[in-house]
Amino acid sequence: MRDGAAPAKENRAGRLIVRGTASSGLGFAIRFGARFLFLFVAGRLFGATLFGAYSISIAVVEAAVIAGGLSTKWMLFKWLNEREGEGDRPAIHIVIDTALMVFAASAAIAAAIMALAAAAPSRWIGANAEVAIFALALMIPLQALIELLLAATRWTEVMRYEVVAKNVMQPYGSIAVAILAWWLGWMQEGLVLSYIAGTIASLVYTLYGVRRCFGGLGLRRYRPDLRRISRHFRAAMPTTGTELIDALYTRLDIYVVGILLGASWAGIYGMARQLSMPIRQARQAFDGMLVPIVARTFSHSGPTSTGRSIASAARLVFIVQLAGVIALTAIGSPLLHALGKGFHAAYGALLCLAAAEVIQGAFGLGELVLIYSRPRVAVAMTAGFMIVGVAGAVLLEPHLGLTGVALAVLLSYSGRAVVRRILLRRLHAVEIPTSSWWGPLAAAA
């Protein structure tokens, strides 16, 4: 019986990974449709300036949600699996303990952001962006709770609540309210209200999903375990720091454009960022399958064998993402024209950002080895190339405009990929062969 248990367990895990990847893929497909519809509504009805203020504030909120979430969407699985050795506390009470911790941390971060927005010089963010940041900062605790609670539903091996909450309730709720606000003449508030409405709709549905997955919340019997909460908070700090730096790294360009050029140009650049986002999400669709495979290979066979697995996975991701770049090259210009007045100026930036996402998506898989083996090296590398990206944007923007900022992002991602490759070879003898990517690149070219 014992000999047959391991294969059965592995088969079950494999089925879960396949089912989870399929659900994620369906969710991304639905989200793509919602994304393009929202961008059309935002661009055509509200214009570049208001969309720019919205883009800057959303970039601030997204980074704050990652910080306030304390990496619990990853750590929660570990804590729930460990509870049986700690008094067998009900799983839903572990979730509520974690939710209290996340809400307190994200509320503190939201208050700090509101204070900084009030103190920042008006020329940095502009009046529209300041109002949007103030309003949307209130959504940071709610968004952090959504991420945590959806992770809890995934722990019960149910994916549909995450798919519906993130890909139906939030985006389509936002679209409906944005159109209604425009019809009522609420131009200044429309996009902000749309985000608030989408957040609330997603949270309500997520709470419904949690109750269904755990058979209720058990609030009458719940008492917060402050000692456990304190221990979990300390355990989450290292991972949270890594996630926050990476979140800032991938959003720093929109902050720079807002500071250097103002909300209108930030809106045009933000539209290019949004159109390049499906290429990043194509990589993310593979993460549910790739991350556990890389982690298991690294644990059992070491870094060198992991390099071969990464090379094979990188080739597959590279092929899928290159297809997206070819499509954006072909239809990017007319698509930007269709989204509203002035957005066509971001075509050069769109191509640079799309190329940057391919480099980070396909060649960034090797960073998993560094995260597992040398996390401080991974954080230092990200922080260093963050500085390179900002310096490049400041230097190139006066000469190339928005394309210069996007080119700085591309150069930063490319430099990071080269340094990562050198570190993998020197620290772990991980050699990712050139043959894994030059064929698809030549075909795409």
GROMACS .gro file of C-alpha atoms in nm:
model
  445
    1MET     CA    1   0.000   0.000   0.000
    2ARG     CA    2   0.278   0.239   0.092
    3ASP     CA    3   0.465   0.177  -0.237
    4GLY     CA    4   0.155   0.263  -0.436
    5ALA     CA    5   0.075   0.572  -0.233
    6ALA     CA    6   0.361   0.785  -0.368
    7PRO     CA    7   0.274   0.741  -0.739
    8ALA     CA    8  -0.091   0.805  -0.660
    9LYS     CA    9   0.001   1.122  -0.473
   10GLU     CA   10   0.222   1.240  -0.759
   11ASN     CA   11  -0.053   1.170  -1.013
   12ARG     CA   12  -0.299   1.366  -0.803
   13ALA     CA   13  -0.055   1.658  -0.776
   14GLY     CA   14  -0.003   1.647  -1.151
   15ARG     CA   15  -0.375   1.659  -1.213
   16LEU     CA   16  -0.407   1.956  -0.977
   17ILE     CA   17  -0.129   2.143  -1.157
   18VAL     CA   18  -0.287   2.077  -1.497
   19ARG     CA   19  -0.631   2.176  -1.371
   20GLY     CA   20  -0.495   2.489  -1.206
   21THR     CA   21  -0.301   2.589  -1.518
   22ALA     CA   22  -0.609   2.535  -1.735
   23SER     CA   23  -0.821   2.746  -1.499
   24SER     CA   24  -0.559   3.020  -1.496
   25GLY     CA   25  -0.544   3.012  -1.876
   26LEU     CA   26  -0.922   3.046  -1.899
   27GLY     CA   27  -0.910   3.333  -1.651
   28PHE     CA   28  -0.641   3.513  -1.849
   29ALA     CA   29  -0.842   3.471  -2.170
   30ILE     CA   30  -1.145   3.629  -2.005
   31ARG     CA   31  -0.931   3.904  -1.855
   32PHE     CA   32  -0.778   3.991  -2.193
   33GLY     CA   33  -1.122   4.069  -2.330
   34ALA     CA   34  -1.206   4.277  -2.024
   35ARG     CA   35  -0.871   4.460  -2.040
   36PHE     CA   36  -0.915   4.572  -2.401
   37LEU     CA   37  -1.275   4.673  -2.339
   38PHE     CA   38  -1.177   4.877  -2.032
   39LEU     CA   39  -0.888   5.045  -2.217
   40PHE     CA   40  -1.125   5.138  -2.499
   41VAL     CA   41  -1.374   5.287  -2.253
   42ALA     CA   42  -1.103   5.469  -2.055
   43GLY     CA   43  -0.921   5.604  -2.361
   44ARG     CA   44  -1.218   5.706  -2.573
   45LEU     CA   45  -1.443   5.839  -2.298
   46PHE     CA   46  -1.201   5.987  -2.043
   47GLY     CA   47  -0.890   6.083  -2.243
   48ALA     CA   48  -0.516   6.068  -2.184
   49THR     CA   49  -0.490   6.307  -1.889
   50LEU     CA   50  -0.748   6.138  -1.668
   51PHE     CA   51  -0.625   5.794  -1.771
   52GLY     CA   52  -0.271   5.905  -1.682
   53ALA     CA   53  -0.374   6.008  -1.331
   54TYR     CA   54  -0.553   5.677  -1.297
   55SER     CA   55  -0.249   5.480  -1.426
   56ILE     CA   56  -0.011   5.647  -1.179
   57SER     CA   57  -0.244   5.587  -0.885
   58ILE     CA   58  -0.304   5.223  -0.983
   59ALA     CA   59   0.071   5.164  -1.005
   60VAL     CA   60   0.107   5.303  -0.652
   61VAL     CA   61  -0.183   5.093  -0.522
   62GLU     CA   62  -0.057   4.769  -0.680
   63ALA     CA   63   0.287   4.804  -0.523
   64ALA     CA   64   0.129   4.888  -0.187
   65VAL     CA   65  -0.099   4.582  -0.206
   66ILE     CA   66   0.207   4.361  -0.249
   67ALA     CA   67   0.373   4.522   0.052
   68GLY     CA   68   0.058   4.509   0.265
   69GLY     CA   69  -0.014   4.151   0.163
   70LEU     CA   70   0.306   4.043   0.343
   71SER     CA   71   0.359   3.765   0.085
   72THR     CA   72   0.077   3.574   0.260
   73LYS     CA   73  -0.071   3.457  -0.070
   74TRP     CA   74   0.235   3.226  -0.077
   75MET     CA   75   0.301   3.175   0.295
   76LEU     CA   76  -0.060   3.092   0.383
   77PHE     CA   77  -0.030   2.746   0.226
   78LYS     CA   78   0.260   2.663   0.456
   79TRP     CA   79   0.085   2.792   0.766
   80LEU     CA   80  -0.237   2.605   0.693
   81ASN     CA   81  -0.048   2.280   0.636
   82GLU     CA   82   0.141   2.323   0.964
   83ARG     CA   83  -0.161   2.388   1.183
   84GLU     CA   84  -0.215   2.019   1.268
   85GLY     CA   85   0.102   2.017   1.476
   86GLU     CA   86  -0.001   2.331   1.664
   87GLY     CA   87  -0.321   2.235   1.841
   88ASP     CA   88  -0.522   2.161   1.528
   89ARG     CA   89  -0.669   2.514   1.512
   90PRO     CA   90  -0.948   2.531   1.247
   91ALA     CA   91  -0.817   2.627   0.907
   92ILE     CA   92  -1.059   2.918   0.869
   93HIS     CA   93  -0.931   3.068   1.196
   94ILE     CA   94  -0.576   3.059   1.058
   95VAL     CA   95  -0.710   3.248   0.757
   96ILE     CA   96  -0.882   3.507   0.979
   97ASP     CA   97  -0.565   3.549   1.188
   98THR     CA   98  -0.373   3.619   0.869
   99ALA     CA   99  -0.646   3.850   0.740
  100LEU     CA  100  -0.620   4.063   1.056
  101MET     CA  101  -0.245   4.088   1.010
  102VAL     CA  102  -0.276   4.181   0.642
  103PHE     CA  103  -0.551   4.435   0.702
  104ALA     CA  104  -0.352   4.611   0.975
  105ALA     CA  105  -0.033   4.623   0.768
  106SER     CA  106  -0.204   4.739   0.447
  107ALA     CA  107  -0.410   5.001   0.634
  108ALA     CA  108  -0.089   5.145   0.780
  109ILE     CA  109   0.069   5.153   0.433
  110ALA     CA  110  -0.241   5.321   0.289
  111ALA     CA  111  -0.226   5.591   0.556
  112ALA     CA  112   0.145   5.648   0.484
  113ILE     CA  113   0.077   5.680   0.109
  114MET     CA  114  -0.199   5.935   0.169
  115ALA     CA  115   0.036   6.136   0.391
  116LEU     CA  116   0.316   6.124   0.131
  117ALA     CA  117   0.078   6.225  -0.148
  118ALA     CA  118  -0.031   6.526   0.056
  119ALA     CA  119   0.330   6.625   0.131
  120ALA     CA  120   0.472   6.567  -0.220
  121PRO     CA  121   0.523   6.871  -0.445
  122SER     CA  122   0.225   6.920  -0.675
  123ARG     CA  123   0.450   6.916  -0.985
  124TRP     CA  124   0.548   6.555  -0.907
  125ILE     CA  125   0.208   6.394  -0.936
  126GLY     CA  126  -0.041   6.663  -1.036
  127ALA     CA  127  -0.380   6.747  -0.888
  128ASN     CA  128  -0.575   6.470  -1.066
  129ALA     CA  129  -0.327   6.201  -0.964
  130GLU     CA  130  -0.319   6.325  -0.605
  131VAL     CA  131  -0.697   6.298  -0.575
  132ALA     CA  132  -0.693   5.953  -0.736
  133ILE     CA  133  -0.417   5.828  -0.503
  134PHE     CA  134  -0.609   5.955  -0.200
  135ALA     CA  135  -0.929   5.777  -0.305
  136LEU     CA  136  -0.771   5.454  -0.425
  137ALA     CA  137  -0.540   5.423  -0.122
  138LEU     CA  138  -0.854   5.325   0.070
  139MET     CA  139  -0.877   5.019  -0.156
  140ILE     CA  140  -0.532   4.889  -0.059
  141PRO     CA  141  -0.654   4.690   0.247
  142LEU     CA  142  -0.946   4.549   0.047
  143GLN     CA  143  -0.726   4.443  -0.245
  144ALA     CA  144  -0.477   4.282  -0.006
  145LEU     CA  145  -0.761   4.086   0.154
  146ILE     CA  146  -0.884   3.972  -0.187
  147GLU     CA  147  -0.539   3.827  -0.268
  148LEU     CA  148  -0.518   3.651   0.068
  149LEU     CA  149  -0.870   3.510   0.069
  150LEU     CA  150  -0.844   3.383  -0.288
  151ALA     CA  151  -0.524   3.205  -0.188
  152ALA     CA  152  -0.726   3.042   0.090
  153THR     CA  153  -0.981   2.914  -0.162
  154ARG     CA  154  -0.697   2.770  -0.373
  155TRP     CA  155  -0.571   2.583  -0.067
  156THR     CA  156  -0.900   2.391  -0.071
  157GLU     CA  157  -0.817   2.296  -0.434
  158VAL     CA  158  -1.099   2.508  -0.580
  159MET     CA  159  -0.999   2.751  -0.857
  160ARG     CA  160  -1.331   2.885  -0.983
  161TYR     CA  161  -1.368   3.156  -0.718
  162GLU     CA  162  -1.035   3.314  -0.813
  163VAL     CA  163  -1.116   3.295  -1.184
  164VAL     CA  164  -1.455   3.463  -1.139
  165ALA     CA  165  -1.345   3.721  -0.878
  166LYS     CA  166  -1.040   3.846  -1.070
  167ASN     CA  167  -1.152   3.800  -1.427
  168VAL     CA  168  -1.526   3.866  -1.419
  169MET     CA  169  -1.641   4.053  -1.107
  170GLN     CA  170  -1.360   4.307  -1.083
  171PRO     CA  171  -1.296   4.401  -1.449
  172TYR     CA  172  -1.652   4.393  -1.575
  173GLY     CA  173  -1.779   4.571  -1.262
  174SER     CA  174  -1.524   4.844  -1.333
  175ILE     CA  175  -1.631   4.872  -1.697
  176ALA     CA  176  -1.999   4.905  -1.608
  177VAL     CA  177  -1.938   5.179  -1.351
  178ALA     CA  178  -1.696   5.366  -1.580
  179ILE     CA  179  -1.959   5.383  -1.854
  180LEU     CA  180  -2.227   5.487  -1.604
  181ALA     CA  181  -2.003   5.761  -1.459
  182TRP     CA  182  -1.929   5.896  -1.808
  183TRP     CA  183  -2.301   5.896  -1.892
  184LEU     CA  184  -2.372   6.092  -1.571
  185GLY     CA  185  -2.096   6.341  -1.654
  186TRP     CA  186  -1.866   6.241  -1.366
  187MET     CA  187  -1.549   6.272  -1.572
  188GLN     CA  188  -1.302   6.347  -1.292
  189GLU     CA  189  -1.430   6.070  -1.067
  190GLY     CA  190  -1.530   5.808  -1.325
  191LEU     CA  191  -1.218   5.590  -1.343
  192VAL     CA  192  -1.162   5.609  -0.968
  193LEU     CA  193  -1.519   5.503  -0.900
  194SER     CA  194  -1.484   5.220  -1.150
  195TYR     CA  195  -1.185   5.078  -0.960
  196ILE     CA  196  -1.364   5.109  -0.625
  197ALA     CA  197  -1.672   4.934  -0.764
  198GLY     CA  198  -1.466   4.653  -0.913
  199THR     CA  199  -1.279   4.604  -0.586
  200ILE     CA  200  -1.597   4.584  -0.378
  201ALA     CA  201  -1.765   4.345  -0.624
  202SER     CA  202  -1.460   4.119  -0.621
  203LEU     CA  203  -1.432   4.123  -0.241
  204VAL     CA  204  -1.798   4.037  -0.189
  205TYR     CA  205  -1.774   3.742  -0.425
  206THR     CA  206  -1.445   3.633  -0.266
  207LEU     CA  207  -1.603   3.627   0.081
  208TYR     CA  208  -1.885   3.417  -0.062
  209GLY     CA  209  -1.626   3.176  -0.203
  210VAL     CA  210  -1.441   3.152   0.131
  211ARG     CA  211  -1.762   3.066   0.315
  212ARG     CA  212  -1.841   2.796   0.060
  213CYS     CA  213  -1.490   2.647   0.068
  214PHE     CA  214  -1.454   2.640   0.448
  215GLY     CA  215  -1.815   2.577   0.545
  216GLY     CA  216  -1.856   2.915   0.714
  217LEU     CA  217  -1.631   3.155   0.903
  218GLY     CA  218  -1.685   3.024   1.258
  219LEU     CA  219  -1.678   3.376   1.403
  220ARG     CA  220  -1.855   3.282   1.726
  221ARG     CA  221  -1.574   3.045   1.823
  222TYR     CA  222  -1.294   3.260   1.687
  223ARG     CA  223  -1.036   3.423   1.914
  224PRO     CA  224  -0.729   3.590   1.762
  225ASP     CA  225  -0.402   3.412   1.833
  226LEU     CA  226  -0.172   3.712   1.881
  227ARG     CA  227   0.137   3.501   1.940
  228ARG     CA  228   0.086   3.312   1.615
  229ILE     CA  229   0.014   3.636   1.428
  230SER     CA  230   0.338   3.789   1.557
  231ARG     CA  231   0.537   3.480   1.455
  232HIS     CA  232   0.385   3.475   1.109
  233PHE     CA  233   0.452   3.847   1.063
  234ARG     CA  234   0.823   3.799   1.131
  235ALA     CA  235   0.837   3.495   0.902
  236ALA     CA  236   0.681   3.691   0.614
  237MET     CA  237   0.926   3.982   0.618
  238PRO     CA  238   1.208   3.845   0.394
  239THR     CA  239   0.974   3.731   0.115
  240THR     CA  240   0.776   4.055   0.137
  241GLY     CA  241   1.090   4.260   0.086
  242THR     CA  242   1.182   4.064  -0.225
  243GLU     CA  243   0.831   4.094  -0.369
  244LEU     CA  244   0.811   4.468  -0.298
  245ILE     CA  245   1.141   4.547  -0.469
  246ASP     CA  246   1.035   4.348  -0.774
  247ALA     CA  247   0.696   4.525  -0.776
  248LEU     CA  248   0.862   4.866  -0.768
  249TYR     CA  249   1.107   4.757  -1.039
  250THR     CA  250   0.827   4.667  -1.280
  251ARG     CA  251   0.631   4.990  -1.215
  252LEU     CA  252   0.903   5.249  -1.176
  253ASP     CA  253   0.878   5.364  -1.536
  254ILE     CA  254   0.523   5.495  -1.499
  255TYR     CA  255   0.627   5.687  -1.187
  256VAL     CA  256   0.918   5.842  -1.378
  257VAL     CA  257   0.697   5.944  -1.672
  258GLY     CA  258   0.444   6.101  -1.437
  259ILE     CA  259   0.714   6.304  -1.260
  260LEU     CA  260   0.902   6.408  -1.576
  261LEU     CA  261   0.618   6.464  -1.823
  262GLY     CA  262   0.291   6.490  -1.630
  263ALA     CA  263  -0.040   6.305  -1.628
  264SER     CA  264  -0.126   6.337  -1.997
  265TRP     CA  265   0.194   6.170  -2.117
  266ALA     CA  266   0.167   5.921  -1.832
  267GLY     CA  267  -0.173   5.825  -1.974
  268ILE     CA  268  -0.030   5.770  -2.321
  269TYR     CA  269   0.260   5.569  -2.180
  270GLY     CA  270   0.025   5.382  -1.946
  271MET     CA  271  -0.181   5.270  -2.244
  272ALA     CA  272   0.132   5.117  -2.399
  273ARG     CA  273   0.210   4.941  -2.069
  274GLN     CA  274  -0.141   4.798  -2.053
  275LEU     CA  275  -0.125   4.669  -2.409
  276SER     CA  276   0.209   4.498  -2.339
  277MET     CA  277   0.074   4.338  -2.021
  278PRO     CA  278  -0.073   4.026  -2.192
  279ILE     CA  279   0.283   3.925  -2.283
  280ARG     CA  280   0.376   3.928  -1.915
  281GLN     CA  281   0.060   3.741  -1.825
  282ALA     CA  282   0.140   3.476  -2.085
  283ARG     CA  283   0.444   3.393  -1.872
  284GLN     CA  284   0.239   3.410  -1.551
  285ALA     CA  285  -0.002   3.153  -1.693
  286PHE     CA  286   0.286   2.903  -1.683
  287ASP     CA  287   0.390   2.983  -1.324
  288GLY     CA  288   0.141   2.749  -1.163
  289MET     CA  289   0.314   2.465  -1.346
  290LEU     CA  290   0.673   2.592  -1.363
  291VAL     CA  291   0.736   2.710  -1.007
  292PRO     CA  292   0.662   2.378  -0.834
  293ILE     CA  293   0.862   2.186  -1.098
  294VAL     CA  294   1.165   2.413  -1.061
  295ALA     CA  295   1.141   2.404  -0.681
  296ARG     CA  296   1.119   2.025  -0.675
  297THR     CA  297   1.404   1.981  -0.924
  298PHE     CA  298   1.624   2.223  -0.731
  299SER     CA  299   1.553   2.041  -0.404
  300HIS     CA  300   1.609   1.688  -0.536
  301SER     CA  301   1.870   1.727  -0.810
  302GLY     CA  302   2.050   2.054  -0.741
  303PRO     CA  303   2.104   2.371  -0.943
  304THR     CA  304   2.278   2.215  -1.244
  305SER     CA  305   1.990   1.983  -1.328
  306THR     CA  306   1.751   2.272  -1.263
  307GLY     CA  307   1.922   2.467  -1.540
  308ARG     CA  308   1.823   2.206  -1.797
  309SER     CA  309   1.460   2.222  -1.684
  310ILE     CA  310   1.466   2.600  -1.701
  311ALA     CA  311   1.611   2.596  -2.054
  312SER     CA  312   1.330   2.373  -2.177
  313ALA     CA  313   1.062   2.587  -2.007
  314ALA     CA  314   1.221   2.913  -2.126
  315ARG     CA  315   1.200   2.797  -2.488
  316LEU     CA  316   0.826   2.731  -2.456
  317VAL     CA  317   0.759   3.065  -2.285
  318PHE     CA  318   0.979   3.241  -2.541
  319ILE     CA  319   0.780   3.100  -2.835
  320VAL     CA  320   0.444   3.204  -2.684
  321GLN     CA  321   0.562   3.554  -2.596
  322LEU     CA  322   0.727   3.615  -2.932
  323ALA     CA  323   0.392   3.543  -3.096
  324GLY     CA  324   0.246   3.822  -2.885
  325VAL     CA  325   0.522   4.064  -2.988
  326ILE     CA  326   0.462   3.987  -3.357
  327ALA     CA  327   0.090   4.055  -3.310
  328LEU     CA  328   0.155   4.387  -3.132
  329THR     CA  329   0.401   4.490  -3.402
  330ALA     CA  330   0.136   4.430  -3.667
  331ILE     CA  331  -0.172   4.577  -3.498
  332GLY     CA  332  -0.024   4.800  -3.227
  333SER     CA  333  -0.040   5.126  -3.422
  334PRO     CA  334  -0.403   5.099  -3.543
  335LEU     CA  335  -0.502   4.969  -3.201
  336LEU     CA  336  -0.352   5.274  -3.029
  337HIS     CA  337  -0.530   5.500  -3.281
  338ALA     CA  338  -0.859   5.327  -3.200
  339LEU     CA  339  -0.816   5.378  -2.824
  340GLY     CA  340  -0.833   5.756  -2.845
  341LYS     CA  341  -0.669   6.080  -2.944
  342GLY     CA  342  -0.292   6.099  -2.894
  343PHE     CA  343  -0.232   5.739  -2.791
  344HIS     CA  344  -0.064   5.652  -3.122
  345ALA     CA  345   0.244   5.840  -2.995
  346ALA     CA  346   0.318   5.541  -2.771
  347TYR     CA  347   0.379   5.291  -3.053
  348GLY     CA  348   0.759   5.298  -3.017
  349ALA     CA  349   0.726   5.264  -2.642
  350LEU     CA  350   0.485   4.973  -2.690
  351LEU     CA  351   0.738   4.777  -2.898
  352CYS     CA  352   1.019   4.838  -2.647
  353LEU     CA  353   0.801   4.736  -2.353
  354ALA     CA  354   0.682   4.423  -2.535
  355ALA     CA  355   1.044   4.322  -2.604
  356ALA     CA  356   1.134   4.391  -2.240
  357GLU     CA  357   0.851   4.166  -2.121
  358VAL     CA  358   0.977   3.884  -2.344
  359ILE     CA  359   1.329   3.911  -2.202
  360GLN     CA  360   1.207   3.918  -1.844
  361GLY     CA  361   0.948   3.647  -1.903
  362ALA     CA  362   1.161   3.386  -2.080
  363PHE     CA  363   1.505   3.456  -1.934
  364GLY     CA  364   1.373   3.553  -1.590
  365LEU     CA  365   1.298   3.188  -1.510
  366GLY     CA  366   1.661   3.143  -1.405
  367GLU     CA  367   1.606   3.386  -1.120
  368LEU     CA  368   1.410   3.115  -0.938
  369VAL     CA  369   1.740   2.937  -0.876
  370LEU     CA  370   1.890   3.252  -0.724
  371ILE     CA  371   1.581   3.314  -0.511
  372TYR     CA  372   1.605   2.963  -0.366
  373SER     CA  373   1.982   2.960  -0.322
  374ARG     CA  374   2.100   3.322  -0.289
  375PRO     CA  375   1.796   3.542  -0.212
  376ARG     CA  376   2.008   3.842  -0.111
  377VAL     CA  377   2.192   3.829  -0.442
  378ALA     CA  378   1.859   3.828  -0.627
  379VAL     CA  379   1.733   4.129  -0.430
  380ALA     CA  380   2.059   4.322  -0.479
  381MET     CA  381   2.054   4.254  -0.853
  382THR     CA  382   1.695   4.378  -0.885
  383ALA     CA  383   1.767   4.692  -0.682
  384GLY     CA  384   2.080   4.766  -0.886
  385PHE     CA  385   1.904   4.744  -1.220
  386MET     CA  386   1.617   4.950  -1.083
  387ILE     CA  387   1.869   5.234  -1.047
  388VAL     CA  388   2.000   5.163  -1.398
  389GLY     CA  389   1.645   5.188  -1.537
  390VAL     CA  390   1.574   5.521  -1.368
  391ALA     CA  391   1.908   5.669  -1.478
  392GLY     CA  392   1.852   5.549  -1.835
  393ALA     CA  393   1.501   5.698  -1.844
  394VAL     CA  394   1.624   6.037  -1.722
  395LEU     CA  395   1.903   6.040  -1.982
  396LEU     CA  396   1.705   5.909  -2.281
  397GLU     CA  397   1.371   6.085  -2.231
  398PRO     CA  398   1.490   6.432  -2.344
  399HIS     CA  399   1.608   6.284  -2.676
  400LEU     CA  400   1.351   6.009  -2.748
  401GLY     CA  401   1.049   6.099  -2.535
  402LEU     CA  402   0.830   5.807  -2.426
  403THR     CA  403   1.026   5.568  -2.645
  404GLY     CA  404   1.340   5.666  -2.451
  405VAL     CA  405   1.178   5.572  -2.120
  406ALA     CA  406   1.064   5.236  -2.260
  407LEU     CA  407   1.406   5.180  -2.415
  408ALA     CA  408   1.562   5.235  -2.070
  409VAL     CA  409   1.330   4.962  -1.937
  410LEU     CA  410   1.440   4.731  -2.219
  411LEU     CA  411   1.808   4.798  -2.152
  412SER     CA  412   1.761   4.745  -1.779
  413TYR     CA  413   1.583   4.411  -1.831
  414SER     CA  414   1.846   4.305  -2.085
  415GLY     CA  415   2.133   4.390  -1.852
  416ARG     CA  416   1.963   4.204  -1.570
  417ALA     CA  417   1.926   3.897  -1.792
  418VAL     CA  418   2.296   3.903  -1.883
  419VAL     CA  419   2.412   3.942  -1.522
  420ARG     CA  420   2.171   3.669  -1.410
  421ARG     CA  421   2.315   3.433  -1.670
  422ILE     CA  422   2.671   3.506  -1.551
  423LEU     CA  423   2.576   3.454  -1.186
  424LEU     CA  424   2.405   3.123  -1.260
  425ARG     CA  425   2.713   2.998  -1.442
  426ARG     CA  426   2.963   3.112  -1.177
  427LEU     CA  427   2.767   3.029  -0.862
  428HIS     CA  428   2.597   2.704  -0.967
  429ALA     CA  429   2.750   2.593  -1.296
  430VAL     CA  430   2.405   2.639  -1.451
  431GLU     CA  431   2.448   2.680  -1.825
  432ILE     CA  432   2.138   2.761  -2.028
  433PRO     CA  433   2.235   2.680  -2.389
  434THR     CA  434   2.193   2.940  -2.659
  435SER     CA  435   2.017   2.679  -2.873
  436SER     CA  436   1.714   2.705  -2.641
  437TRP     CA  437   1.626   3.053  -2.771
  438TRP     CA  438   1.806   3.146  -3.092
  439GLY     CA  439   1.580   2.931  -3.315
  440PRO     CA  440   1.249   3.094  -3.208
  441LEU     CA  441   1.415   3.437  -3.218
  442ALA     CA  442   1.539   3.385  -3.576
  443ALA     CA  443   1.196   3.262  -3.684
  444ALA     CA  444   1.025   3.563  -3.525
  445ALA     CA  445   1.274   3.805  -3.684
   0.00000   0.00000   0.00000
